[in-house]
XYZ file of N, CA and C in Angstrom:
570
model
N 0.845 -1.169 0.000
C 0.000 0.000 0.000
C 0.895 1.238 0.000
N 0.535 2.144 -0.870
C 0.910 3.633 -0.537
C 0.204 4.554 -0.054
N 1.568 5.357 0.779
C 0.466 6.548 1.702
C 1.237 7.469 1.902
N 0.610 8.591 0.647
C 1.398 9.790 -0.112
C 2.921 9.888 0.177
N 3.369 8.668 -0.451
C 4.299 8.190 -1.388
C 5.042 7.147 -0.052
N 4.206 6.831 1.210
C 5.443 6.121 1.992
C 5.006 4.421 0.882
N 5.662 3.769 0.917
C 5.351 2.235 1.170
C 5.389 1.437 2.558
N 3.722 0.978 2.539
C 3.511 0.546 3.651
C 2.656 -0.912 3.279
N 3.372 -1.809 4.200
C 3.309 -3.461 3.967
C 2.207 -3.735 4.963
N 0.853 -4.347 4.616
C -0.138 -4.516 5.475
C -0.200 -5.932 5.819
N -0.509 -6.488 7.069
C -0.531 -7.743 7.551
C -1.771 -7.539 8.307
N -2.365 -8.483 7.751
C -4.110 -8.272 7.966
C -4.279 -10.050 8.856
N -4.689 -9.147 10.359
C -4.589 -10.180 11.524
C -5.761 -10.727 12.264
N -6.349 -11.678 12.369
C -7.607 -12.189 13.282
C -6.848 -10.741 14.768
N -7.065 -9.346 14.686
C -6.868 -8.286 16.056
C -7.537 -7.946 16.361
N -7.860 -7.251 17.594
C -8.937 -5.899 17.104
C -8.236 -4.309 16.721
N -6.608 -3.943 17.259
C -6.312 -3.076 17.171
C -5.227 -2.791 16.121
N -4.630 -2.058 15.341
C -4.050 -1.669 14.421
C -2.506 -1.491 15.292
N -1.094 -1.767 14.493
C -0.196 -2.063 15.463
C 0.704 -1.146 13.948
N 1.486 -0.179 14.548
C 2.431 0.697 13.047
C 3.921 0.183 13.749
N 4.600 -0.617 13.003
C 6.366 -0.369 13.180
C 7.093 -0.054 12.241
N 8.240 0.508 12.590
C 8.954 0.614 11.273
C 10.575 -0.971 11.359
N 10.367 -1.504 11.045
C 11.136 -2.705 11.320
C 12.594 -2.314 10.326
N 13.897 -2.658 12.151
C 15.323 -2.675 11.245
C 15.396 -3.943 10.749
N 16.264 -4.413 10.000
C 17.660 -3.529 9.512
C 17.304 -2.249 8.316
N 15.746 -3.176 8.063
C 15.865 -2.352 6.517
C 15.083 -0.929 6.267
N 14.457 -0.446 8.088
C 13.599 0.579 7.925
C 12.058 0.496 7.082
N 11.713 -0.695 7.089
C 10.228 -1.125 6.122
C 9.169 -0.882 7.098
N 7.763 0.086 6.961
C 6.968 0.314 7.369
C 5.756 -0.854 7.559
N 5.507 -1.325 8.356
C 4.750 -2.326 8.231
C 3.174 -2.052 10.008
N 2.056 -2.580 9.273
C 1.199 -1.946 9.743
C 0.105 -3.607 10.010
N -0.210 -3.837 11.452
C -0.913 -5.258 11.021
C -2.011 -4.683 11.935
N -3.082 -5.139 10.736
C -4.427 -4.658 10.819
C -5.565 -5.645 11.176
N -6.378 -5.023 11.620
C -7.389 -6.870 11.835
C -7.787 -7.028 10.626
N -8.580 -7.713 10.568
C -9.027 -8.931 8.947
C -9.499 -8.053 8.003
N -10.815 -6.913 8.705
C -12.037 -6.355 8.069
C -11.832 -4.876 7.922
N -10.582 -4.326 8.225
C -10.996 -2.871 8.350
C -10.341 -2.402 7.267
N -11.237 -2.037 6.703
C -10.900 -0.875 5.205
C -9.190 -0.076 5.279
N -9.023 -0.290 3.847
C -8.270 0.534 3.736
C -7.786 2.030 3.915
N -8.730 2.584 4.029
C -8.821 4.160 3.930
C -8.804 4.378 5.555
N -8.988 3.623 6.595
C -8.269 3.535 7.764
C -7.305 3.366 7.810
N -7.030 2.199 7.424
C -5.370 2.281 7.420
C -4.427 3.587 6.764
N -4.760 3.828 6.567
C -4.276 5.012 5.322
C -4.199 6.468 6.551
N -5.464 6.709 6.969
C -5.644 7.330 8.171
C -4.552 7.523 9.226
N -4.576 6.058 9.828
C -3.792 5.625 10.836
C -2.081 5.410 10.619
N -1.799 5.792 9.392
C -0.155 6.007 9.035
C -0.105 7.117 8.879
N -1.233 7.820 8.051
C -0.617 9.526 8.033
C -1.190 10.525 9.416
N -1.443 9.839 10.895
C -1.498 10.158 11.769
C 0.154 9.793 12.197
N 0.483 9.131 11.899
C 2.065 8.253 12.461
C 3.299 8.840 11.632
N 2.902 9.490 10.848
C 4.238 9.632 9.333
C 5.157 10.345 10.220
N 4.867 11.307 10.987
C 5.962 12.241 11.654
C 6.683 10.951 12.735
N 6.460 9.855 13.239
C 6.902 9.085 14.101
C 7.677 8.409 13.420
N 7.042 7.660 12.029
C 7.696 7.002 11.117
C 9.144 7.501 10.616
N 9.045 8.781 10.259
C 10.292 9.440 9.654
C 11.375 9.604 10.859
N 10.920 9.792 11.876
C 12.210 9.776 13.533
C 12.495 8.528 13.423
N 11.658 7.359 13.265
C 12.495 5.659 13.208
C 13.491 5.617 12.445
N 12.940 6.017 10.968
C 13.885 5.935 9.448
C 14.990 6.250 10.196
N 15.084 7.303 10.685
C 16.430 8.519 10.520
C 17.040 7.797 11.743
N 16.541 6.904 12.688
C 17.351 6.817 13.620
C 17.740 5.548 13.355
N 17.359 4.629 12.819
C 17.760 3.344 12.093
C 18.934 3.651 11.035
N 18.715 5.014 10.087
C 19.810 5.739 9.823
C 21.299 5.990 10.215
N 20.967 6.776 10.999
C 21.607 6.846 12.430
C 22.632 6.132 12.877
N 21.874 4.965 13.009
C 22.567 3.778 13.701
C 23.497 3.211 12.622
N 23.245 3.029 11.588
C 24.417 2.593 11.152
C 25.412 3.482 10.114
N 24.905 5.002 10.515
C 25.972 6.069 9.926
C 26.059 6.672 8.720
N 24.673 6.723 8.453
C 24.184 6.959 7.233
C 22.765 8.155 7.753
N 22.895 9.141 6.142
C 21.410 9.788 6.616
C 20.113 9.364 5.218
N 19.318 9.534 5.882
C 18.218 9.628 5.123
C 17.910 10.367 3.948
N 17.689 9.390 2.631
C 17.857 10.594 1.389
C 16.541 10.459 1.333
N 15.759 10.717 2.139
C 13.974 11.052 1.770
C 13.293 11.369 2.591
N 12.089 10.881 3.194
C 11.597 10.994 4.117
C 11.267 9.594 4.490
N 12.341 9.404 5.615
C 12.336 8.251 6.520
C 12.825 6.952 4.731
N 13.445 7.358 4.295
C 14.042 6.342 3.052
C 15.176 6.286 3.302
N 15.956 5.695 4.012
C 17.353 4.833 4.801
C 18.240 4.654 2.987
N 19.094 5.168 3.051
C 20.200 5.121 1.727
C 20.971 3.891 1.878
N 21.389 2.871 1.480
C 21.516 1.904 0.941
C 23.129 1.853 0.261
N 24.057 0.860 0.761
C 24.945 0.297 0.235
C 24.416 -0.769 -0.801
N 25.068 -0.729 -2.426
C 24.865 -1.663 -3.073
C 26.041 -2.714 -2.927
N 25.484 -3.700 -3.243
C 26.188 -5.466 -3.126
C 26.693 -5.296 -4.858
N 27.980 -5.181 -4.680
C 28.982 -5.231 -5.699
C 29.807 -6.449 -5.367
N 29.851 -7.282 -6.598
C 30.553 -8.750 -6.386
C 31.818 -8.801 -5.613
N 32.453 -7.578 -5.309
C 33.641 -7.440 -4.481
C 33.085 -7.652 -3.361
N 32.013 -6.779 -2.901
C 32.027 -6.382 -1.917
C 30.683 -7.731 -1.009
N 30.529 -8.622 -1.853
C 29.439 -9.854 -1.865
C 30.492 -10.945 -1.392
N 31.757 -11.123 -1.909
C 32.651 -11.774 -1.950
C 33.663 -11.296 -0.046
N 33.724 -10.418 0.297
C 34.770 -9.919 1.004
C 33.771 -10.095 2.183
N 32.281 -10.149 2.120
C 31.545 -10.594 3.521
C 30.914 -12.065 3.470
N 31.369 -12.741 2.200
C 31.430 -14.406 2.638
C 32.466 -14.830 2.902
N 33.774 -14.125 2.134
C 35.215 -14.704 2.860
C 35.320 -14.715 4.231
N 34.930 -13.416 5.173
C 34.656 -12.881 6.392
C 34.182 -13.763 7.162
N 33.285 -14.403 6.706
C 32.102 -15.001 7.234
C 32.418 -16.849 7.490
N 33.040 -16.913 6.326
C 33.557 -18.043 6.498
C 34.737 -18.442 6.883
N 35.543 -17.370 7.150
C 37.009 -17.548 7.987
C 36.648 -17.595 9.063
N 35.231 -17.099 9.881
C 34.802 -17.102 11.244
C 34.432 -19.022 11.540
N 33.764 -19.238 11.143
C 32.611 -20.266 10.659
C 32.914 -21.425 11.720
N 34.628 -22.330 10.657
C 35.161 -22.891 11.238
C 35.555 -22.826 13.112
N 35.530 -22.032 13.550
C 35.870 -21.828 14.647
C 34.785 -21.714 15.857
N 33.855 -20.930 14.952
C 32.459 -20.709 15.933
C 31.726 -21.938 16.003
N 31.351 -23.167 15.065
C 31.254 -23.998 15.140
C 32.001 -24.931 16.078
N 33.215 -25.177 16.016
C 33.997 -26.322 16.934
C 33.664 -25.749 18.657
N 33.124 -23.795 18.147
C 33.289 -24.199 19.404
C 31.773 -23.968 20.547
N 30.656 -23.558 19.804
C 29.604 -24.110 20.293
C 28.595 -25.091 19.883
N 29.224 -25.677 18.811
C 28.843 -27.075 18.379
C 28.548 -28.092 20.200
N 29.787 -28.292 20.855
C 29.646 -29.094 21.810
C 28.645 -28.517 22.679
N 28.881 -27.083 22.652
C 28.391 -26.156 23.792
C 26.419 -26.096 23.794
N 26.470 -26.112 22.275
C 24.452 -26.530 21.935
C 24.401 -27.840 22.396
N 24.855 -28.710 21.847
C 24.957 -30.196 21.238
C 24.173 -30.209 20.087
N 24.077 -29.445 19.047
C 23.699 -29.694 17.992
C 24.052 -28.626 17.270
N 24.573 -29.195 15.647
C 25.338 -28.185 15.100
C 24.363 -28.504 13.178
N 24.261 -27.364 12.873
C 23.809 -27.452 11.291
C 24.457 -28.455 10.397
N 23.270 -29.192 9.571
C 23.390 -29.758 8.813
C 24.428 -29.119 7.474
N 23.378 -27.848 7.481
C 24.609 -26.468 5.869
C 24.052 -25.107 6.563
N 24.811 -24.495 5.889
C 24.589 -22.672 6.255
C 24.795 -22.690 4.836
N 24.262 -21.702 4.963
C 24.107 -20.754 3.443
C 24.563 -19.679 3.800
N 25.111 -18.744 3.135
C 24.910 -17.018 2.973
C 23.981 -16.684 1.956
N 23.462 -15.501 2.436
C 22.513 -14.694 1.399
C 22.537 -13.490 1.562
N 21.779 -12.220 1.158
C 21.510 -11.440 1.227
C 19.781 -11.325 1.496
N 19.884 -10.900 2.881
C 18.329 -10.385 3.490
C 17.938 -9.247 3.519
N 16.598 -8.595 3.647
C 17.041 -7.707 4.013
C 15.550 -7.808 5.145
N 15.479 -8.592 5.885
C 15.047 -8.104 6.618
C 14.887 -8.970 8.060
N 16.079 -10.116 8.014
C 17.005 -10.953 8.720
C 17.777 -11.123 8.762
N 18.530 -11.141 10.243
C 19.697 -11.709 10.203
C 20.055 -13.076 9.872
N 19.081 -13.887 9.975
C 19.520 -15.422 10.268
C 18.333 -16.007 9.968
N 18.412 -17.386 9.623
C 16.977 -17.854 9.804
C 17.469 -19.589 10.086
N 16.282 -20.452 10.298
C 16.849 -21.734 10.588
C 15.492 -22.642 10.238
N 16.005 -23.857 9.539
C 15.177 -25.092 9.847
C 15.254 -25.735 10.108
N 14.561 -25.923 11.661
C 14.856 -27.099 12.261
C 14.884 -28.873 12.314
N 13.956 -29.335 11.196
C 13.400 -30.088 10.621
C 14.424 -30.629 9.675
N 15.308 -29.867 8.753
C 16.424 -30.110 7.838
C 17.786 -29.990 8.356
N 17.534 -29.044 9.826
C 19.068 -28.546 10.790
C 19.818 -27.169 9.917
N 19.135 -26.484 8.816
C 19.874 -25.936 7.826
C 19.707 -24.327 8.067
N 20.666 -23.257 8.350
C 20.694 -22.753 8.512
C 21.370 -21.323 7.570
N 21.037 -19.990 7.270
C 20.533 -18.938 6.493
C 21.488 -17.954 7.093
N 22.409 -17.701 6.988
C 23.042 -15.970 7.749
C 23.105 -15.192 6.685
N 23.046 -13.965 7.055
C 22.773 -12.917 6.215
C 24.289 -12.338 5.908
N 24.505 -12.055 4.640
C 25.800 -11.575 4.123
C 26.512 -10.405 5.048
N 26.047 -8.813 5.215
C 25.741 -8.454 5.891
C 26.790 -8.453 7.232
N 26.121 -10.043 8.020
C 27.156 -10.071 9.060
C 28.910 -10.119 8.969
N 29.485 -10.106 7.502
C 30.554 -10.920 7.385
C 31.199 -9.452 7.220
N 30.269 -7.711 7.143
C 30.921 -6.479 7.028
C 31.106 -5.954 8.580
N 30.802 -6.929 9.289
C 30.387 -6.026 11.253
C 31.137 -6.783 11.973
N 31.166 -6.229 13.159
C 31.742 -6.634 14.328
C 31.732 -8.456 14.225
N 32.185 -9.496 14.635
C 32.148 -10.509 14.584
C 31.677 -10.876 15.743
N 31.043 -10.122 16.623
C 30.304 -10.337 18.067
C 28.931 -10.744 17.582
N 28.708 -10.106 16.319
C 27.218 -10.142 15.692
C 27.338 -11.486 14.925
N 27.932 -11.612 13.937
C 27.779 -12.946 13.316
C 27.567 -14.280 14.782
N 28.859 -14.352 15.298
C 28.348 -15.355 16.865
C 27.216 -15.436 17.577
N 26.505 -14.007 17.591
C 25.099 -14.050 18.333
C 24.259 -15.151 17.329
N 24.351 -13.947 16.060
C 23.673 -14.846 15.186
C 23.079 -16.095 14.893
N 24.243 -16.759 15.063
C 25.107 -18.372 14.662
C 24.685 -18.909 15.973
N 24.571 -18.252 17.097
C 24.104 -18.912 18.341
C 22.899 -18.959 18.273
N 22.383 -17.876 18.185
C 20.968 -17.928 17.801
C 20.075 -19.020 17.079
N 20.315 -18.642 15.627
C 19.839 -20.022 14.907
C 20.227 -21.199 15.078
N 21.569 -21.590 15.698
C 21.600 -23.247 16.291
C 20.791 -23.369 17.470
N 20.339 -22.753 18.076
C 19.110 -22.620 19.105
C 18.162 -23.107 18.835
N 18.042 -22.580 17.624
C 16.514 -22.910 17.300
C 16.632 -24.765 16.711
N 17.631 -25.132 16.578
C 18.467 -26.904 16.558
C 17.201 -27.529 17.295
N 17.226 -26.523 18.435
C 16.381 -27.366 19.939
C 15.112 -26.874 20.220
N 14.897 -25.501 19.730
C 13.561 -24.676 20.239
C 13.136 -24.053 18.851
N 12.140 -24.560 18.147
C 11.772 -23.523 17.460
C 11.022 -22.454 18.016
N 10.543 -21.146 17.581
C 10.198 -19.926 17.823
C 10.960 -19.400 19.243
N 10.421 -18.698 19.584
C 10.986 -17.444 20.653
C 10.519 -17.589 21.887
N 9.780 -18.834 22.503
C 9.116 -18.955 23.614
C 10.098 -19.290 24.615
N 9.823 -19.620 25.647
C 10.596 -19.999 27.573
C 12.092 -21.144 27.141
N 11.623 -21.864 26.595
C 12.391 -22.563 26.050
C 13.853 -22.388 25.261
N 13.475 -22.113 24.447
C 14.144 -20.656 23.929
C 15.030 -19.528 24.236
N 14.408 -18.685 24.830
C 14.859 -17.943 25.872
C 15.755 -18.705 27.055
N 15.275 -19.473 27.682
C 16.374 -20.004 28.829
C 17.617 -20.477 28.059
N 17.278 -21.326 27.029
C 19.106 -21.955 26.395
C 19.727 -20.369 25.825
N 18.864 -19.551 25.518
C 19.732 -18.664 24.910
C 20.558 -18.120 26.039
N 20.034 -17.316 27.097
C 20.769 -17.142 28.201
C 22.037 -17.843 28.705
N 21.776 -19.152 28.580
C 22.415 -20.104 29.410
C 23.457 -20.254 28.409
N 23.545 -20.053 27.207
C 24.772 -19.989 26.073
C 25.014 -18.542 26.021
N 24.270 -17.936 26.074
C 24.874 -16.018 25.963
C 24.193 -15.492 26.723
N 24.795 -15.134 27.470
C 23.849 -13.979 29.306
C 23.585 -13.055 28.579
N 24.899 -12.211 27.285
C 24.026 -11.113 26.925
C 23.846 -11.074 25.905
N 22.617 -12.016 25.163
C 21.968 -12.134 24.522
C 21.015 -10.903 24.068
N 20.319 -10.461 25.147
C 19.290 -9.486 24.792
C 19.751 -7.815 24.465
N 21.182 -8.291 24.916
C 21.773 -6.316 24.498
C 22.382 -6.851 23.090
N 23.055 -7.302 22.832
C 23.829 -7.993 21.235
C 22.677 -8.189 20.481
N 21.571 -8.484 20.673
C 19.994 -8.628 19.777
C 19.682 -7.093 19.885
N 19.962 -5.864 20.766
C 19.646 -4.845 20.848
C 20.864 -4.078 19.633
N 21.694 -4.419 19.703
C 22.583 -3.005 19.023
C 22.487 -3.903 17.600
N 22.572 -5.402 17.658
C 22.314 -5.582 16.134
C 21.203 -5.485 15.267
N 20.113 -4.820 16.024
C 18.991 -4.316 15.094
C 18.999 -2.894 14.865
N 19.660 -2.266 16.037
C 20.067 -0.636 15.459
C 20.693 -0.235 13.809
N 21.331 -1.446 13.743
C 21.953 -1.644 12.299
C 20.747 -1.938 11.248
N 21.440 -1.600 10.090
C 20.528 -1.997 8.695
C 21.466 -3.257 8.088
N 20.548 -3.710 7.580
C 21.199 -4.252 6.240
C 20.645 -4.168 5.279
N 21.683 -4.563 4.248
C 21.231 -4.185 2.985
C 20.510 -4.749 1.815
């Protein structure tokens, strides 16, 4: 949907109330609405929000050192085969190591990883295949982030989704889990 000129992604929910975020890395406006309510509400209910929306952009901006060439439109590094290449080398000079060494520490370690380019994950996992998704991305940052990452989705080895379960092994493998999940969403990717 557009709403005088933002792009805004609607997720239409068994709710009753209308929920506006602007979601990092990639700064995407997204709005989840209950099942039945017209568009022209929704429409309403973002250009009541646009001035909130554009402080997210810019501070998602912000965060990773860049400004905004629009309104609340986050400017963008392009993926040039150099530069596609120099965050899987990165990524995979880590790999070996982070593996041997919470492989024992989960007790369960991925079947394959992939790299890709996301843009609106860091990581993803299936637990069912053991196969696991990191985002290119991590292989340009701190290497504190790729490890969360990589901890993260072998987590999910044992717990799928985000519930008690979940949460306790994550702790119990990274105490600070919830600040390293905090500064790596301040970031974009690309």
């Amino acid at each position: 949907m557009d709403v005088d000129g933002l792009a805004v992604r609607v997720a239409r929910k068994p709710i009753k109330n209308m929920y506006l975020r602007v979601t990092p890395p990639s700064g995407d406006v997204v709005v989840s609405a209950p099942t039945r309510i017209a568009d022209a509400q929704i429409e309403a209910f973002v250009r009541q929000r646009r001035d909130w929306v554009v402080r997210q952009r810019r501070r998602i901006a912000e965060a990773r050192g860049t400004t905004a060439s629009g309104p609340g439109d986050p400017s963008a590094e392009v993926w040039t085969p150099e530069r596609r290449r120099a965050a899987a080398d990165a990524i995979n000079a880590q790999l070996p190591a982070l593996l041997a060494h919470w492989g024992p520490i989960i007790g369960r370690t991925p079947t394959h990883i992939t790299l890709r380019t996301m843009t609106t994950r860091w990581g993803s996992c299936t637990p069912r295949t053991g196969r696991i998704r990191l985002n290119l991305q991590l292989g340009l940052m701190e290497p504190r982030f790729l490890e969360y990452v990589l901890v993260h989705e072998m987590t999910h080895l044992w717990a799928s989704g985000h519930g008690v379960e979940f949460q306790r092994r994550m702790s119990r493998y990274l105490p600070q889990w919830r600040q390293l999940r905090r500064e790596l969403n301040r970031r974009a990717a690309v």
